[in-house]
């Protein structure tokens, strides 16, 4: 079952529910960005960060090439100087040194490609997330959390709750031991399990999704068993 809760509050009413944890969907997106050194505090930061990456991309690529070209020029000059030796033994020794310097040039070129690939990856990641259903789901969860926060202060809202029993229990003929819950509300009236979904009509027609009614019923049953 789905539960939607909203309470009208006066301007002077600041006694709201205690909220513990954050949206699991939003945390997953934020952590994914952080792994690529892209730091955001909330979904509103994504579009400005994307624009910033787009604006800085070409100057960053040019700077990478410029620094690399300067370093390669210095290495090339050193190689040319070593190759001008006249003494036979010095030529033999310099041959090994030149070989190492050429390896340094190849490594430098690889680093240039890697740095540009990293910039490309950051941009592609931002494009993918900005237009992803995962971001839509995160926004939906955050909206539900804001709504649940308006409950009286006798309520506690837990987000992204992971339950795990010490044994398998039977539910509708299947084994059940763990469940993830988007939101759990602990209130004087009982414990409420809430699953948040944001679907487009097109996606809903595909049937390529977990049944939310089954999800919330399984989670509720496990929660009941543990309590």
mmCIF file of C-alpha atoms in Angstrom:
data_model
loop_
_atom_site.group_PDB
_atom_site.id
_atom_site.type_symbol
_atom_site.label_atom_id
_atom_site.label_comp_id
_atom_site.label_asym_id
_atom_site.label_seq_id
_atom_site.Cartn_x
_atom_site.Cartn_y
_atom_site.Cartn_z
ATOM 1 C CA UNK A 1 0.000 0.000 0.000
ATOM 2 C CA UNK A 2 1.033 3.596 -0.479
ATOM 3 C CA UNK A 3 0.736 6.286 2.143
ATOM 4 C CA UNK A 4 0.768 10.007 1.476
ATOM 5 C CA UNK A 5 0.802 12.244 4.527
ATOM 6 C CA UNK A 6 0.391 15.990 4.633
ATOM 7 C CA UNK A 7 -0.407 18.251 7.553
ATOM 8 C CA UNK A 8 -1.366 21.892 7.274
ATOM 9 C CA UNK A 9 0.749 23.970 9.660
ATOM 10 C CA UNK A 10 0.511 27.527 10.837
ATOM 11 C CA UNK A 11 3.407 29.922 10.368
ATOM 12 C CA UNK A 12 4.270 29.749 14.058
ATOM 13 C CA UNK A 13 4.184 25.945 14.278
ATOM 14 C CA UNK A 14 7.778 24.664 14.278
ATOM 15 C CA UNK A 15 7.172 21.369 16.088
ATOM 16 C CA UNK A 16 7.904 18.949 13.283
ATOM 17 C CA UNK A 17 8.855 15.303 13.049
ATOM 18 C CA UNK A 18 12.419 14.215 13.672
ATOM 19 C CA UNK A 19 14.019 13.034 10.427
ATOM 20 C CA UNK A 20 16.833 10.468 10.532
ATOM 21 C CA UNK A 21 18.867 9.566 7.445
ATOM 22 C CA UNK A 22 18.480 10.753 3.868
ATOM 23 C CA UNK A 23 17.067 9.598 0.569
ATOM 24 C CA UNK A 24 18.845 6.433 -0.482
ATOM 25 C CA UNK A 25 18.405 7.297 -4.163
ATOM 26 C CA UNK A 26 19.946 10.743 -3.709
ATOM 27 C CA UNK A 27 22.836 9.394 -1.637
ATOM 28 C CA UNK A 28 23.624 6.874 -4.394
ATOM 29 C CA UNK A 29 23.780 9.676 -6.982
ATOM 30 C CA UNK A 30 25.872 11.922 -4.739
ATOM 31 C CA UNK A 31 28.365 9.144 -3.966
ATOM 32 C CA UNK A 32 28.617 8.238 -7.636
ATOM 33 C CA UNK A 33 29.523 11.840 -8.454
ATOM 34 C CA UNK A 34 31.979 12.051 -5.570
ATOM 35 C CA UNK A 35 33.885 9.059 -6.947
ATOM 36 C CA UNK A 36 34.629 11.273 -9.968
ATOM 37 C CA UNK A 37 35.514 14.305 -7.815
ATOM 38 C CA UNK A 38 32.186 16.011 -8.531
ATOM 39 C CA UNK A 39 30.802 17.436 -5.299
ATOM 40 C CA UNK A 40 27.134 18.351 -4.896
ATOM 41 C CA UNK A 41 25.068 19.066 -1.798
ATOM 42 C CA UNK A 42 21.595 18.786 -3.301
ATOM 43 C CA UNK A 43 19.966 18.089 -6.682
ATOM 44 C CA UNK A 44 19.836 21.818 -7.457
ATOM 45 C CA UNK A 45 23.647 21.766 -7.729
ATOM 46 C CA UNK A 46 23.684 19.326 -10.655
ATOM 47 C CA UNK A 47 22.720 21.649 -13.529
ATOM 48 C CA UNK A 48 25.101 24.499 -12.512
ATOM 49 C CA UNK A 49 27.924 21.985 -12.105
ATOM 50 C CA UNK A 50 27.172 20.528 -15.527
ATOM 51 C CA UNK A 51 27.299 23.997 -17.096
ATOM 52 C CA UNK A 52 30.550 24.731 -15.287
ATOM 53 C CA UNK A 53 32.116 21.539 -16.642
ATOM 54 C CA UNK A 54 30.985 22.393 -20.172
ATOM 55 C CA UNK A 55 32.451 25.905 -19.965
ATOM 56 C CA UNK A 56 35.779 24.755 -18.523
ATOM 57 C CA UNK A 57 36.194 21.704 -20.778
ATOM 58 C CA UNK A 58 37.928 23.299 -23.782
ATOM 59 C CA UNK A 59 40.220 25.575 -21.707
ATOM 60 C CA UNK A 60 41.182 22.562 -19.590
ATOM 61 C CA UNK A 61 42.008 20.481 -22.674
ATOM 62 C CA UNK A 62 44.105 23.294 -24.119
ATOM 63 C CA UNK A 63 45.958 23.720 -20.826
ATOM 64 C CA UNK A 64 46.701 19.980 -20.635
ATOM 65 C CA UNK A 65 48.103 19.996 -24.176
ATOM 66 C CA UNK A 66 50.114 23.164 -23.529
ATOM 67 C CA UNK A 67 51.787 21.830 -20.372
ATOM 68 C CA UNK A 68 52.522 18.505 -22.064
ATOM 69 C CA UNK A 69 53.980 20.200 -25.151
ATOM 70 C CA UNK A 70 56.350 22.236 -22.970
ATOM 71 C CA UNK A 71 57.529 19.147 -21.114
ATOM 72 C CA UNK A 72 57.954 17.168 -24.352
ATOM 73 C CA UNK A 73 60.008 19.992 -25.863
ATOM 74 C CA UNK A 74 62.408 19.912 -22.905
ATOM 75 C CA UNK A 75 62.783 16.141 -23.188
ATOM 76 C CA UNK A 76 63.353 16.387 -26.947
ATOM 77 C CA UNK A 77 66.106 18.977 -26.410
ATOM 78 C CA UNK A 78 67.778 16.725 -23.881
ATOM 79 C CA UNK A 79 67.617 13.781 -26.285
ATOM 80 C CA UNK A 80 69.126 15.872 -29.082
ATOM 81 C CA UNK A 81 71.976 16.947 -26.819
ATOM 82 C CA UNK A 82 72.700 13.350 -25.764
ATOM 83 C CA UNK A 83 72.695 12.130 -29.343
ATOM 84 C CA UNK A 84 75.421 14.631 -30.220
ATOM 85 C CA UNK A 85 78.076 12.852 -28.140
ATOM 86 C CA UNK A 86 81.311 11.904 -30.006
ATOM 87 C CA UNK A 87 82.925 9.465 -27.598
ATOM 88 C CA UNK A 88 81.966 5.810 -28.282
ATOM 89 C CA UNK A 89 81.421 4.861 -24.631
ATOM 90 C CA UNK A 90 79.472 8.063 -24.044
ATOM 91 C CA UNK A 91 77.297 7.222 -27.079
ATOM 92 C CA UNK A 92 76.569 3.768 -25.645
ATOM 93 C CA UNK A 93 75.667 5.219 -22.260
ATOM 94 C CA UNK A 94 73.554 7.965 -23.815
ATOM 95 C CA UNK A 95 71.646 5.414 -25.890
ATOM 96 C CA UNK A 96 70.181 3.951 -22.685
ATOM 97 C CA UNK A 97 69.425 7.419 -21.333
ATOM 98 C CA UNK A 98 67.698 8.421 -24.585
ATOM 99 C CA UNK A 99 65.652 5.249 -24.465
ATOM 100 C CA UNK A 100 64.436 6.178 -20.984
ATOM 101 C CA UNK A 101 63.622 9.740 -22.054
ATOM 102 C CA UNK A 102 61.591 8.475 -25.008
ATOM 103 C CA UNK A 103 59.692 6.248 -22.600
ATOM 104 C CA UNK A 104 59.025 9.381 -20.512
ATOM 105 C CA UNK A 105 57.596 11.098 -23.600
ATOM 106 C CA UNK A 106 55.321 8.119 -24.293
ATOM 107 C CA UNK A 107 54.177 8.157 -20.652
ATOM 108 C CA UNK A 108 53.497 11.881 -20.901
ATOM 109 C CA UNK A 109 51.318 11.339 -23.980
ATOM 110 C CA UNK A 110 49.425 8.595 -22.147
ATOM 111 C CA UNK A 111 48.810 10.943 -19.215
ATOM 112 C CA UNK A 112 47.442 13.587 -21.583
ATOM 113 C CA UNK A 113 44.984 11.087 -23.070
ATOM 114 C CA UNK A 114 44.004 9.877 -19.595
ATOM 115 C CA UNK A 115 43.342 13.395 -18.303
ATOM 116 C CA UNK A 116 41.178 14.273 -21.295
ATOM 117 C CA UNK A 117 39.336 10.948 -21.024
ATOM 118 C CA UNK A 118 38.641 11.786 -17.375
ATOM 119 C CA UNK A 119 37.146 15.143 -18.348
ATOM 120 C CA UNK A 120 35.007 13.365 -20.964
ATOM 121 C CA UNK A 121 33.869 10.843 -18.342
ATOM 122 C CA UNK A 122 32.850 13.615 -15.961
ATOM 123 C CA UNK A 123 30.786 15.332 -18.652
ATOM 124 C CA UNK A 124 29.138 12.097 -19.790
ATOM 125 C CA UNK A 125 28.318 11.223 -16.189
ATOM 126 C CA UNK A 126 26.660 14.604 -15.626
ATOM 127 C CA UNK A 127 24.621 14.270 -18.822
ATOM 128 C CA UNK A 128 23.533 10.761 -17.871
ATOM 129 C CA UNK A 129 22.493 11.702 -14.349
ATOM 130 C CA UNK A 130 20.762 14.940 -15.304
ATOM 131 C CA UNK A 131 18.425 13.030 -17.645
ATOM 132 C CA UNK A 132 18.136 9.827 -15.633
ATOM 133 C CA UNK A 133 15.110 8.212 -13.993
ATOM 134 C CA UNK A 134 17.359 7.744 -10.939
ATOM 135 C CA UNK A 135 17.464 11.513 -10.424
ATOM 136 C CA UNK A 136 13.701 11.665 -10.836
ATOM 137 C CA UNK A 137 13.338 8.969 -8.182
ATOM 138 C CA UNK A 138 15.687 10.843 -5.861
ATOM 139 C CA UNK A 139 13.683 14.053 -6.286
ATOM 140 C CA UNK A 140 10.497 12.133 -5.486
ATOM 141 C CA UNK A 141 12.001 10.663 -2.309
ATOM 142 C CA UNK A 142 13.242 14.078 -1.202
ATOM 143 C CA UNK A 143 9.768 15.526 -1.765
ATOM 144 C CA UNK A 144 8.198 12.764 0.331
ATOM 145 C CA UNK A 145 10.730 13.415 3.105
ATOM 146 C CA UNK A 146 9.803 17.117 3.099
ATOM 147 C CA UNK A 147 6.145 16.174 3.391
ATOM 148 C CA UNK A 148 6.734 13.693 6.198
ATOM 149 C CA UNK A 149 8.831 16.249 8.061
ATOM 150 C CA UNK A 150 5.624 18.258 8.554
ATOM 151 C CA UNK A 151 4.216 15.585 10.855
ATOM 152 C CA UNK A 152 4.023 16.431 14.585
ATOM 153 C CA UNK A 153 7.138 16.099 16.739
ATOM 154 C CA UNK A 154 5.711 12.901 18.225
ATOM 155 C CA UNK A 155 6.756 11.215 14.957
ATOM 156 C CA UNK A 156 10.145 9.973 13.792
ATOM 157 C CA UNK A 157 10.881 9.564 10.084
ATOM 158 C CA UNK A 158 13.608 7.070 9.152
ATOM 159 C CA UNK A 159 14.879 7.100 5.575
ATOM 160 C CA UNK A 160 16.563 4.345 3.551
ATOM 161 C CA UNK A 161 16.108 1.704 6.220
ATOM 162 C CA UNK A 162 17.749 -1.684 5.654
ATOM 163 C CA UNK A 163 16.174 -4.520 7.646
ATOM 164 C CA UNK A 164 17.722 -7.950 8.053
ATOM 165 C CA UNK A 165 16.422 -10.803 10.170
ATOM 166 C CA UNK A 166 18.693 -13.364 11.815
ATOM 167 C CA UNK A 167 16.759 -16.128 10.062
ATOM 168 C CA UNK A 168 14.649 -16.681 6.984
ATOM 169 C CA UNK A 169 10.932 -16.207 7.484
ATOM 170 C CA UNK A 170 8.155 -17.356 5.160
ATOM 171 C CA UNK A 171 6.129 -14.826 3.213
ATOM 172 C CA UNK A 172 3.635 -15.899 0.553
ATOM 173 C CA UNK A 173 5.476 -19.168 0.076
ATOM 174 C CA UNK A 174 8.898 -17.536 -0.323
ATOM 175 C CA UNK A 175 11.857 -17.070 1.990
ATOM 176 C CA UNK A 176 12.282 -13.539 3.313
ATOM 177 C CA UNK A 177 15.225 -12.220 5.335
ATOM 178 C CA UNK A 178 16.010 -8.660 4.261
ATOM 179 C CA UNK A 179 14.283 -5.583 2.883
ATOM 180 C CA UNK A 180 15.056 -1.992 2.004
ATOM 181 C CA UNK A 181 12.510 0.640 3.000
ATOM 182 C CA UNK A 182 12.449 4.128 1.489
ATOM 183 C CA UNK A 183 10.749 5.704 4.503
ATOM 184 C CA UNK A 184 9.568 4.415 7.844
ATOM 185 C CA UNK A 185 7.421 6.540 10.143
ATOM 186 C CA UNK A 186 7.297 5.718 13.837
ATOM 187 C CA UNK A 187 4.267 7.342 15.403
ATOM 188 C CA UNK A 188 1.869 6.976 18.338
ATOM 189 C CA UNK A 189 -0.511 5.296 15.896
ATOM 190 C CA UNK A 190 2.009 2.654 14.849
ATOM 191 C CA UNK A 191 4.852 2.059 12.416
ATOM 192 C CA UNK A 192 4.247 2.928 8.773
ATOM 193 C CA UNK A 193 6.310 1.619 5.851
ATOM 194 C CA UNK A 194 6.347 3.838 2.745
ATOM 195 C CA UNK A 195 7.681 3.058 -0.726
ATOM 196 C CA UNK A 196 8.228 5.977 -3.127
ATOM 197 C CA UNK A 197 8.004 5.576 -6.898
ATOM 198 C CA UNK A 198 8.095 8.129 -9.698
ATOM 199 C CA UNK A 199 6.928 6.723 -13.003
ATOM 200 C CA UNK A 200 6.188 8.146 -16.389
ATOM 201 C CA UNK A 201 3.190 6.688 -18.194
ATOM 202 C CA UNK A 202 5.554 5.127 -20.755
ATOM 203 C CA UNK A 203 7.631 3.408 -18.072
ATOM 204 C CA UNK A 204 4.571 2.147 -16.207
ATOM 205 C CA UNK A 205 3.310 0.508 -19.396
ATOM 206 C CA UNK A 206 6.503 -1.522 -19.825
ATOM 207 C CA UNK A 207 5.983 -3.551 -16.632
ATOM 208 C CA UNK A 208 9.800 -3.673 -16.258
ATOM 209 C CA UNK A 209 9.820 -2.844 -12.570
ATOM 210 C CA UNK A 210 9.385 -4.424 -9.169
ATOM 211 C CA UNK A 211 5.808 -4.446 -7.976
ATOM 212 C CA UNK A 212 5.731 -1.677 -5.335
ATOM 213 C CA UNK A 213 2.717 -3.208 -3.611
ATOM 214 C CA UNK A 214 4.640 -6.439 -3.161
ATOM 215 C CA UNK A 215 7.745 -4.528 -2.062
ATOM 216 C CA UNK A 216 5.993 -2.583 0.653
ATOM 217 C CA UNK A 217 4.018 -5.633 1.842
ATOM 218 C CA UNK A 218 7.199 -7.726 2.114
ATOM 219 C CA UNK A 219 8.986 -4.926 3.966
ATOM 220 C CA UNK A 220 6.002 -4.379 6.241
ATOM 221 C CA UNK A 221 5.793 -8.078 7.066
ATOM 222 C CA UNK A 222 9.505 -8.257 7.887
ATOM 223 C CA UNK A 223 9.245 -5.112 9.992
ATOM 224 C CA UNK A 224 6.270 -6.610 11.857
ATOM 225 C CA UNK A 225 8.190 -9.853 12.447
ATOM 226 C CA UNK A 226 11.255 -8.041 13.801
ATOM 227 C CA UNK A 227 9.189 -5.813 16.079
#
